[in-house]
Tab-separated table of N, CA and C in Angstrom:
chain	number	residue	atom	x	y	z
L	24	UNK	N	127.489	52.896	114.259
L	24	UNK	CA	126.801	53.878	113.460
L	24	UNK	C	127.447	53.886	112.072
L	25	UNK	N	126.695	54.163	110.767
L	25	UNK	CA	126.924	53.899	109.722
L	25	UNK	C	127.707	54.997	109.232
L	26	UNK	N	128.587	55.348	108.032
L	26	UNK	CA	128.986	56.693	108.131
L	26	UNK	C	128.441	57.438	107.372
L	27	UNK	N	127.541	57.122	106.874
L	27	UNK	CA	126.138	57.635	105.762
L	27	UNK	C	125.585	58.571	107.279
L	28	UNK	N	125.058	57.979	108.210
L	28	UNK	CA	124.567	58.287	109.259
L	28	UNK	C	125.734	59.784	110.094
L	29	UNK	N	126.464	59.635	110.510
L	29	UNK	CA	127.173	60.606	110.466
L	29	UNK	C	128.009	61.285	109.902
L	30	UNK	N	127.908	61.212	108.293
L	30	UNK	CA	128.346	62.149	107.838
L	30	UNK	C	127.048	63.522	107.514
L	31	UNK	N	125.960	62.720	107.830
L	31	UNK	CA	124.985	63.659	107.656
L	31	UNK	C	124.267	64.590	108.905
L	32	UNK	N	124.675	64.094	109.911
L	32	UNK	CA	125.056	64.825	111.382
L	32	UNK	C	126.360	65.356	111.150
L	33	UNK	N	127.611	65.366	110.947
L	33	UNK	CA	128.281	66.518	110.445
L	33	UNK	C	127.894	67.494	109.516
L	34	UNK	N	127.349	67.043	108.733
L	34	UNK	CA	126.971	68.285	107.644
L	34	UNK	C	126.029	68.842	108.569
L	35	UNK	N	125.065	68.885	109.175
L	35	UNK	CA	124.016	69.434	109.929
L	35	UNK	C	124.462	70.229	110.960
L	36	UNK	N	125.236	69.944	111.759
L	36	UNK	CA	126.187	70.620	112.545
L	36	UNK	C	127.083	71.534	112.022
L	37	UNK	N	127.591	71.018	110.932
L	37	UNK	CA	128.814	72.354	110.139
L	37	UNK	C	127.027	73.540	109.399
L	38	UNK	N	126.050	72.999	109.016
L	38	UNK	CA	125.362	73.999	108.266
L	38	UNK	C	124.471	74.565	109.148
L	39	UNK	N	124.144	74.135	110.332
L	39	UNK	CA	123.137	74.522	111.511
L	39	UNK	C	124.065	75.724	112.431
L	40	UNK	N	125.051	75.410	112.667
L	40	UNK	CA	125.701	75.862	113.386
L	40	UNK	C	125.946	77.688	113.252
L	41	UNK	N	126.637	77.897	111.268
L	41	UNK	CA	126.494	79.415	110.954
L	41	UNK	C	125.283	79.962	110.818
L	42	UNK	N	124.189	78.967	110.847
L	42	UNK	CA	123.230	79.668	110.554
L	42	UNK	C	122.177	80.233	111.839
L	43	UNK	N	122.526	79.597	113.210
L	43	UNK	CA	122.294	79.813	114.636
L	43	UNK	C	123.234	81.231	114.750
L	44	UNK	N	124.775	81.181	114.575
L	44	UNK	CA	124.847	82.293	115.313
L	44	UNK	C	124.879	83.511	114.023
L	45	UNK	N	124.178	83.375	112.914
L	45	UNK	CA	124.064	84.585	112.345
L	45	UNK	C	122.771	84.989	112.530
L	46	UNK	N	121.603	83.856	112.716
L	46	UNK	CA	120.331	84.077	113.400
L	46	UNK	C	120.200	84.985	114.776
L	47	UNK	N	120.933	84.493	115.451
L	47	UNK	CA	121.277	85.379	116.816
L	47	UNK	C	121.442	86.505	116.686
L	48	UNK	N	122.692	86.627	115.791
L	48	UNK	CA	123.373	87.965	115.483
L	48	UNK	C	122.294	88.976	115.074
L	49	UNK	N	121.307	88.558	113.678
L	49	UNK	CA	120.637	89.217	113.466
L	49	UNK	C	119.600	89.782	114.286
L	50	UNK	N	118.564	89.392	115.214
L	50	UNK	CA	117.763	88.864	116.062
L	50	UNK	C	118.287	90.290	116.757
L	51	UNK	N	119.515	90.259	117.742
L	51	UNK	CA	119.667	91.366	118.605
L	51	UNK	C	119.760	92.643	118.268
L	52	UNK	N	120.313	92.350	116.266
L	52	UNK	CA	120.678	93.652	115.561
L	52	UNK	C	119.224	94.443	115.380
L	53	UNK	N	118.058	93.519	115.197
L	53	UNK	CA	117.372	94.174	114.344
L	53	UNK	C	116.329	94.431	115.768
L	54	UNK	N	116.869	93.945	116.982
L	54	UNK	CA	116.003	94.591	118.109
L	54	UNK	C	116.533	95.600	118.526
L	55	UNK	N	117.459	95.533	118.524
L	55	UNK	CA	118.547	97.531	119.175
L	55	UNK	C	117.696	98.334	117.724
L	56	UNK	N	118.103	97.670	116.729
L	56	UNK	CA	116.994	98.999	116.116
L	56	UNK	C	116.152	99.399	115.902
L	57	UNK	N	114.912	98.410	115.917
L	57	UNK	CA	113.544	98.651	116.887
L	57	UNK	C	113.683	99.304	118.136
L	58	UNK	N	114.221	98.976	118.715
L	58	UNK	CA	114.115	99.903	120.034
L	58	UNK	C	114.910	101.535	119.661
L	59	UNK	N	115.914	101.663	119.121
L	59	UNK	CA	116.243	102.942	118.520
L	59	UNK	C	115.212	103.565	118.124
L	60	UNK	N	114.092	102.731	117.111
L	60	UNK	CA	113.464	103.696	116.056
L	60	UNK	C	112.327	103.963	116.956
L	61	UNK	N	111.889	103.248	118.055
L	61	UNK	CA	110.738	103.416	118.979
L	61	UNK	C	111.032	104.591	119.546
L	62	UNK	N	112.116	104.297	120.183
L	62	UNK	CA	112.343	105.734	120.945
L	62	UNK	C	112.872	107.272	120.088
L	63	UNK	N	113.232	106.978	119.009
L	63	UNK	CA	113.227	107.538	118.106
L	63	UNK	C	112.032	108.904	117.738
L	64	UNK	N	110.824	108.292	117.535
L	64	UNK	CA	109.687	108.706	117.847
L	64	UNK	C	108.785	108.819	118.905
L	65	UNK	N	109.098	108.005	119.852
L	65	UNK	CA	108.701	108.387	121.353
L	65	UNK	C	109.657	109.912	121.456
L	66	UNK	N	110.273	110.165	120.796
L	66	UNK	CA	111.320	112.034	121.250
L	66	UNK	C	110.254	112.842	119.897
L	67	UNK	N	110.476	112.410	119.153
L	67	UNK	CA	109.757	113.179	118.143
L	67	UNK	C	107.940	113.781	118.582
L	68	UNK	N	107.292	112.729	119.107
L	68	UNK	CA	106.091	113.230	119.422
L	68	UNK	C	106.310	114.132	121.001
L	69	UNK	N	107.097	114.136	121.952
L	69	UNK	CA	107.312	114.582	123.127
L	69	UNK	C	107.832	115.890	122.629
L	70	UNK	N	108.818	115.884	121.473
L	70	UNK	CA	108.783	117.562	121.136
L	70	UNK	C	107.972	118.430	120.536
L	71	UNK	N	107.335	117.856	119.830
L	71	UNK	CA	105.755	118.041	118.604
L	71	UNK	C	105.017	118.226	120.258
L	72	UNK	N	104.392	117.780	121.249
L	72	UNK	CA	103.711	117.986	122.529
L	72	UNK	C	104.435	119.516	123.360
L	73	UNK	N	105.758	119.278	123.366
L	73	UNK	CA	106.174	120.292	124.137
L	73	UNK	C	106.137	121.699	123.124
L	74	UNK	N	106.218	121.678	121.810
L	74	UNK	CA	106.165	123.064	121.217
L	74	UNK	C	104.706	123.148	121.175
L	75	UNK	N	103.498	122.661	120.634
L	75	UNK	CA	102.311	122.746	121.198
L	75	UNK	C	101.867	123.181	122.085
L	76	UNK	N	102.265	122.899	123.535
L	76	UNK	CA	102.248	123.351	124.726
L	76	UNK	C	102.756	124.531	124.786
L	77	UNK	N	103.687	125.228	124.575
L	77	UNK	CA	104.890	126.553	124.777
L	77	UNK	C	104.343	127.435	123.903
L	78	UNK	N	103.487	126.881	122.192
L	78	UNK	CA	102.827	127.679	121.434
L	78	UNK	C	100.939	128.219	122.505
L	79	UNK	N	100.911	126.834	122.810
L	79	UNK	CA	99.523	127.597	123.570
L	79	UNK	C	99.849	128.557	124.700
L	80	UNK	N	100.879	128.519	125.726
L	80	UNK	CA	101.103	129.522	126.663
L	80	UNK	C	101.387	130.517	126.122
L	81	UNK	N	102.201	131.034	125.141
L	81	UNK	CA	102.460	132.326	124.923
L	81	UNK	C	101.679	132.943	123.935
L	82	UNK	N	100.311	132.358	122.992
L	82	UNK	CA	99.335	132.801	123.027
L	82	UNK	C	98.350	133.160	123.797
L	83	UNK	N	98.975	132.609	125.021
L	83	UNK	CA	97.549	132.980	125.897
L	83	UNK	C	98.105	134.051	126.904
L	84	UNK	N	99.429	133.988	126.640
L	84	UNK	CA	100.308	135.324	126.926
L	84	UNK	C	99.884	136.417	126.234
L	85	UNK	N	100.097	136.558	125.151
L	85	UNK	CA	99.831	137.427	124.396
L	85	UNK	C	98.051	137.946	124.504
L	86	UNK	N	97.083	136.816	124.327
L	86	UNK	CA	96.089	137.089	124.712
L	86	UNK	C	95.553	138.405	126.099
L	87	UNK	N	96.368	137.768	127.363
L	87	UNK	CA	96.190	138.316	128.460
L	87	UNK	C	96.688	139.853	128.529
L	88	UNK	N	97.985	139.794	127.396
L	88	UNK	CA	98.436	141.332	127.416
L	88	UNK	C	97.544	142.500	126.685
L	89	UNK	N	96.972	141.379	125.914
L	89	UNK	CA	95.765	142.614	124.522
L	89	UNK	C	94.848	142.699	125.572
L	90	UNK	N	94.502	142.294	126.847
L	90	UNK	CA	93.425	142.548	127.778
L	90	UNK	C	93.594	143.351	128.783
L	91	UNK	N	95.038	143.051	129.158
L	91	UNK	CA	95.616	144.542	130.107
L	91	UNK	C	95.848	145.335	129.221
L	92	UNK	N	96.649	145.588	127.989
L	92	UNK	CA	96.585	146.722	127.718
L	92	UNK	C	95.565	147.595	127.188
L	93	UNK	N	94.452	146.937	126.980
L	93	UNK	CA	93.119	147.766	126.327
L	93	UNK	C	93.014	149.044	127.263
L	94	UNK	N	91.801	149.516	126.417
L	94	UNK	CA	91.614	150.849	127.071
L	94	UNK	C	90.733	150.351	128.589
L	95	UNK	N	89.509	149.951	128.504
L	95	UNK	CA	88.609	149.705	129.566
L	95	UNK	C	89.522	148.766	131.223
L	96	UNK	N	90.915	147.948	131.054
L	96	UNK	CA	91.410	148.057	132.574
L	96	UNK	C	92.283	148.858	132.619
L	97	UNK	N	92.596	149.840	131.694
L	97	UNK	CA	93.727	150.952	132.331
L	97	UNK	C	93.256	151.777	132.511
L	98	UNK	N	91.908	151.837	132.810
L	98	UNK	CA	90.941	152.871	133.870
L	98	UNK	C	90.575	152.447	135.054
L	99	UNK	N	91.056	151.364	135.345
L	99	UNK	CA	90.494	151.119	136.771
L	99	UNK	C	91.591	152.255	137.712
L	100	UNK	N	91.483	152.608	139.373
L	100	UNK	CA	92.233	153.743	139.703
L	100	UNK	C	93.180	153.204	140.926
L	101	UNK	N	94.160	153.388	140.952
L	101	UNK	CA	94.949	152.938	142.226
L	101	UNK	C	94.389	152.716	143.476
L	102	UNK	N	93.670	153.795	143.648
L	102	UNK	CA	92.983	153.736	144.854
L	102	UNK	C	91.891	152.938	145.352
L	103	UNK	N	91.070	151.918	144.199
L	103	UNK	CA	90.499	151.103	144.506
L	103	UNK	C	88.620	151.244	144.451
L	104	UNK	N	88.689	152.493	144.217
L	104	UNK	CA	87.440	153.186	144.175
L	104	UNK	C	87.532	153.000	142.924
L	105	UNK	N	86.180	152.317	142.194
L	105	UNK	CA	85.881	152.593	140.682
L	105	UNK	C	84.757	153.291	140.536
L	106	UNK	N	84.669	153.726	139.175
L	106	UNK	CA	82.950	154.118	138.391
L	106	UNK	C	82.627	152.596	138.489
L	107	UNK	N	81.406	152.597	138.619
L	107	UNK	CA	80.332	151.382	138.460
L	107	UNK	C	80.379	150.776	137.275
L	108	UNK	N	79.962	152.152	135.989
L	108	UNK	CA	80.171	151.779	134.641
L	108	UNK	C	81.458	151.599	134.053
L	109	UNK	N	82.376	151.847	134.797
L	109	UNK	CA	83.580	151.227	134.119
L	109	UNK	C	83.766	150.072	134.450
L	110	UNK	N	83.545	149.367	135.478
L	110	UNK	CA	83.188	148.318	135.886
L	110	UNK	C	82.127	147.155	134.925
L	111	UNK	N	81.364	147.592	135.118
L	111	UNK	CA	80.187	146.957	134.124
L	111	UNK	C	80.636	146.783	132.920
L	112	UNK	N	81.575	147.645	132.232
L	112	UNK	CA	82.273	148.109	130.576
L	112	UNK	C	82.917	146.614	130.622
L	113	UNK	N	84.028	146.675	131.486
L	113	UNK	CA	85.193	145.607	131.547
L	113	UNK	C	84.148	144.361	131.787
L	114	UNK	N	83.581	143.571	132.416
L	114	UNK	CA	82.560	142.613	132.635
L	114	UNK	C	82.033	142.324	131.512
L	115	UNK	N	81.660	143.173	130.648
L	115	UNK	CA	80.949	142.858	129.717
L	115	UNK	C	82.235	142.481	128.498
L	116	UNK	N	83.228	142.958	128.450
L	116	UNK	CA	84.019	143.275	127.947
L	116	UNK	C	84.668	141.640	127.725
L	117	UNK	N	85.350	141.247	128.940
L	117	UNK	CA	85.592	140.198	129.328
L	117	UNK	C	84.783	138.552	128.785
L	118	UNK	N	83.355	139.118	129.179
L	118	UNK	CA	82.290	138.071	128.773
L	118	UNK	C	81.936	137.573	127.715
L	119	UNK	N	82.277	138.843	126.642
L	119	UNK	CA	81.963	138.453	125.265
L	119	UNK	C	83.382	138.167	125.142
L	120	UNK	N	84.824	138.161	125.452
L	120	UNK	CA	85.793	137.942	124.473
L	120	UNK	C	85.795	136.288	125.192
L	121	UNK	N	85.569	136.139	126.635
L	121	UNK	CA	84.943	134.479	126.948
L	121	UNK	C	83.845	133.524	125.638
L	122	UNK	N	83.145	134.380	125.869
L	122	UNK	CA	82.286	133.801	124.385
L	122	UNK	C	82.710	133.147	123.203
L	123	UNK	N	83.449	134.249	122.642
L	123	UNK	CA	83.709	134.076	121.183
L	123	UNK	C	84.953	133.216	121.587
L	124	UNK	N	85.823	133.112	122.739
L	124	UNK	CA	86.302	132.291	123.105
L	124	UNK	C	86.268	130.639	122.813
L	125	UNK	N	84.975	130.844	123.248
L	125	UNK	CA	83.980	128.977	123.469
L	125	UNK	C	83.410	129.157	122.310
L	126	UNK	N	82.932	130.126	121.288
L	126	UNK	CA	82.575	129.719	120.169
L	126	UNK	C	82.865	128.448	119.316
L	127	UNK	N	82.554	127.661	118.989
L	127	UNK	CA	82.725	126.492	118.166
L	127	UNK	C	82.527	127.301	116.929
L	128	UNK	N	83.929	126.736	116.281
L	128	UNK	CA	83.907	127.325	114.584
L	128	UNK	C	83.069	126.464	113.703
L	129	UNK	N	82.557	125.459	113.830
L	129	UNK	CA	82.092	124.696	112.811
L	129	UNK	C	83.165	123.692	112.233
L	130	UNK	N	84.468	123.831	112.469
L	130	UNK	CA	85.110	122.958	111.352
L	130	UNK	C	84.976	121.596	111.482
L	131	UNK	N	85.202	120.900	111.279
L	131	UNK	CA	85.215	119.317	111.371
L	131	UNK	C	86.904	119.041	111.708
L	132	UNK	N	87.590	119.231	111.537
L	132	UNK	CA	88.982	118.962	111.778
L	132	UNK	C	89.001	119.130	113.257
L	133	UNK	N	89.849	117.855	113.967
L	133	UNK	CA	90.059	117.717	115.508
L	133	UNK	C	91.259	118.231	116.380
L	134	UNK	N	91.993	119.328	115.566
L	134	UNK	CA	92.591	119.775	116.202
L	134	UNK	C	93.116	121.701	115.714
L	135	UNK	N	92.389	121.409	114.628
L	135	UNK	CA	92.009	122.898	114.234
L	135	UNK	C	91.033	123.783	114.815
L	136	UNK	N	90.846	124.994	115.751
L	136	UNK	CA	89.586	125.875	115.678
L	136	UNK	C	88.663	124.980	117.082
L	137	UNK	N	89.787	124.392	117.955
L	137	UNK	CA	88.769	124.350	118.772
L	137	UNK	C	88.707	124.682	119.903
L	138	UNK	N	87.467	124.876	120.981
L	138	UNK	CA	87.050	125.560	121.177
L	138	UNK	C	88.062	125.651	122.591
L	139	UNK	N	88.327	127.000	123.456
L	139	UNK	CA	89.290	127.370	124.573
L	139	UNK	C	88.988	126.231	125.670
L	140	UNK	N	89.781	126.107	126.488
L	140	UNK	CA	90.294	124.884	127.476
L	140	UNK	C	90.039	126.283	128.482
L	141	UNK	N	89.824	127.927	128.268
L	141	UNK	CA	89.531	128.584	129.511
L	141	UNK	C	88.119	128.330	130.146
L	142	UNK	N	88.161	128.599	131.386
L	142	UNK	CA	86.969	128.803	131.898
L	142	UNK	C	86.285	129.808	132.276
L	143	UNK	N	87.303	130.577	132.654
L	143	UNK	CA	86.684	132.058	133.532
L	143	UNK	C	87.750	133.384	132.994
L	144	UNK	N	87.773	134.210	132.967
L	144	UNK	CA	88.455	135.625	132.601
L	144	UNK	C	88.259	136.694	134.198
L	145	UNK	N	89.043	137.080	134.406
L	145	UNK	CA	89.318	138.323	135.784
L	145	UNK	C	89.475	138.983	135.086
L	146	UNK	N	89.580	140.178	136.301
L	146	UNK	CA	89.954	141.474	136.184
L	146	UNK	C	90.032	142.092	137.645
L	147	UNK	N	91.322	142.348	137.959
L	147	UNK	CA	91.423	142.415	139.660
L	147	UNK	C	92.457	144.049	139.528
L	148	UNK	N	91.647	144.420	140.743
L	148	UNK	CA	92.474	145.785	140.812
L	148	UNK	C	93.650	145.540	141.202
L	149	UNK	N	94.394	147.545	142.060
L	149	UNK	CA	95.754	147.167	142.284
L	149	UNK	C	96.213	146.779	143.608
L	150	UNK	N	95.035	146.507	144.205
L	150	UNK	CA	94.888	145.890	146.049
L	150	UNK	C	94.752	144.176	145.587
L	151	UNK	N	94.246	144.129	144.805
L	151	UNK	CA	94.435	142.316	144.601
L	151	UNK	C	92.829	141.823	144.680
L	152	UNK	N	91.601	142.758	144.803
L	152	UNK	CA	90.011	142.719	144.500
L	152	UNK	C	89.721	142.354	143.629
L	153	UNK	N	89.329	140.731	142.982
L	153	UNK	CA	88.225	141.061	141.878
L	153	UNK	C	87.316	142.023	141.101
L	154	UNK	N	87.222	142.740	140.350
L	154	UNK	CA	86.450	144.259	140.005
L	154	UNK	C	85.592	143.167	139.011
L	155	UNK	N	85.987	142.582	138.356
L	155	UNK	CA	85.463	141.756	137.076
L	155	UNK	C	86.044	140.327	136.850
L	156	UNK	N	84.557	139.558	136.601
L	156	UNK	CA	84.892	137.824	136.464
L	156	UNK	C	83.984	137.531	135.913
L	157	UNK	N	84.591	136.480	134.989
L	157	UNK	CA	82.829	136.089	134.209
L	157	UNK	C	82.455	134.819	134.735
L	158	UNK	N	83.093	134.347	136.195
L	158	UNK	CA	82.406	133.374	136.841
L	158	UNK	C	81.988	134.913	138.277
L	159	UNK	N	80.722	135.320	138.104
L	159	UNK	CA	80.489	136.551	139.176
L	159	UNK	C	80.528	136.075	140.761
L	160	UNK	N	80.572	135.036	140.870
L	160	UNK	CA	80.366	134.629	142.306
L	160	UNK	C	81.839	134.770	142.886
L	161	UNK	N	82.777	135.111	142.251
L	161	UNK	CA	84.044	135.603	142.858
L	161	UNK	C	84.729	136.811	142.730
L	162	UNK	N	83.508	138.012	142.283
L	162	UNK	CA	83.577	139.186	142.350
L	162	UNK	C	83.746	139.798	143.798
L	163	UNK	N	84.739	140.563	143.576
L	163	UNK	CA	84.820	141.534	145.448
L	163	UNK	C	85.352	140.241	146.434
């Protein structure tokens, strides 16, 4: 072999060689931090989901309390015996705040103003009776 011939397979080997293991080097560096920055934001949207979630329950907390505490179910009577029309009051009561519930606002935005994920609204005495539902087939 000529030494024209391997001196140019040494040079290839001395210049191939740093440039393999800084290739490498880089390669694993810049995948740990892809995978950092993935999961990174895989946490960011899972907490953005979980306060979303914790904001809709305790509005709908709050919701449920402006409905017990109104005037029309803190007339229903321990004893289980109601007025008819207080009955009928709360039903109706219930039905329209279901309504305006499912109202569609009009907006165009897909996560603003839309419309309740409820289906049905109760109203159960202090024996555990349905008195009021705005699905009626599970009244009494």
């Amino acid at each position: 072999m000529k030494i024209r011939n391997r001196l140019i397979i040494l040079f290839s080997l001395i210049a191939l060689l740093p440039l393999l293991v800084v290739g490498v080097v880089s390669y694993f560096s810049a995948k740990k931090a892809l995978e950092q920055q993935i999961l990174d934001e895989l946490k960011s949207v899972t907490d953005s989901r979980i306060s979303d979630i914790t904001h809709l329950v305790q509005l709908r907390q709050e919701q449920c309390k402006g409905l017990a505490g109104s005037f029309l179910p803190r007339q229903l009577k321990s004893n289980g015996v109601n007025d008819s029309l207080s009955i009928a009051r709360i039903q109706a009561h219930i039905e329209s705040i279901l309504e305006e519930m499912k109202r569609d606002s009009g907006s165009k935005t897909s996560d603003i103003n839309k419309s309740t994920a409820i289906d049905i609204i109760g109203v159960w005495d202090f024996e555990g009776t349905i008195v009021a539902n705005t699905n009626k087939k599970l009244i009494g």
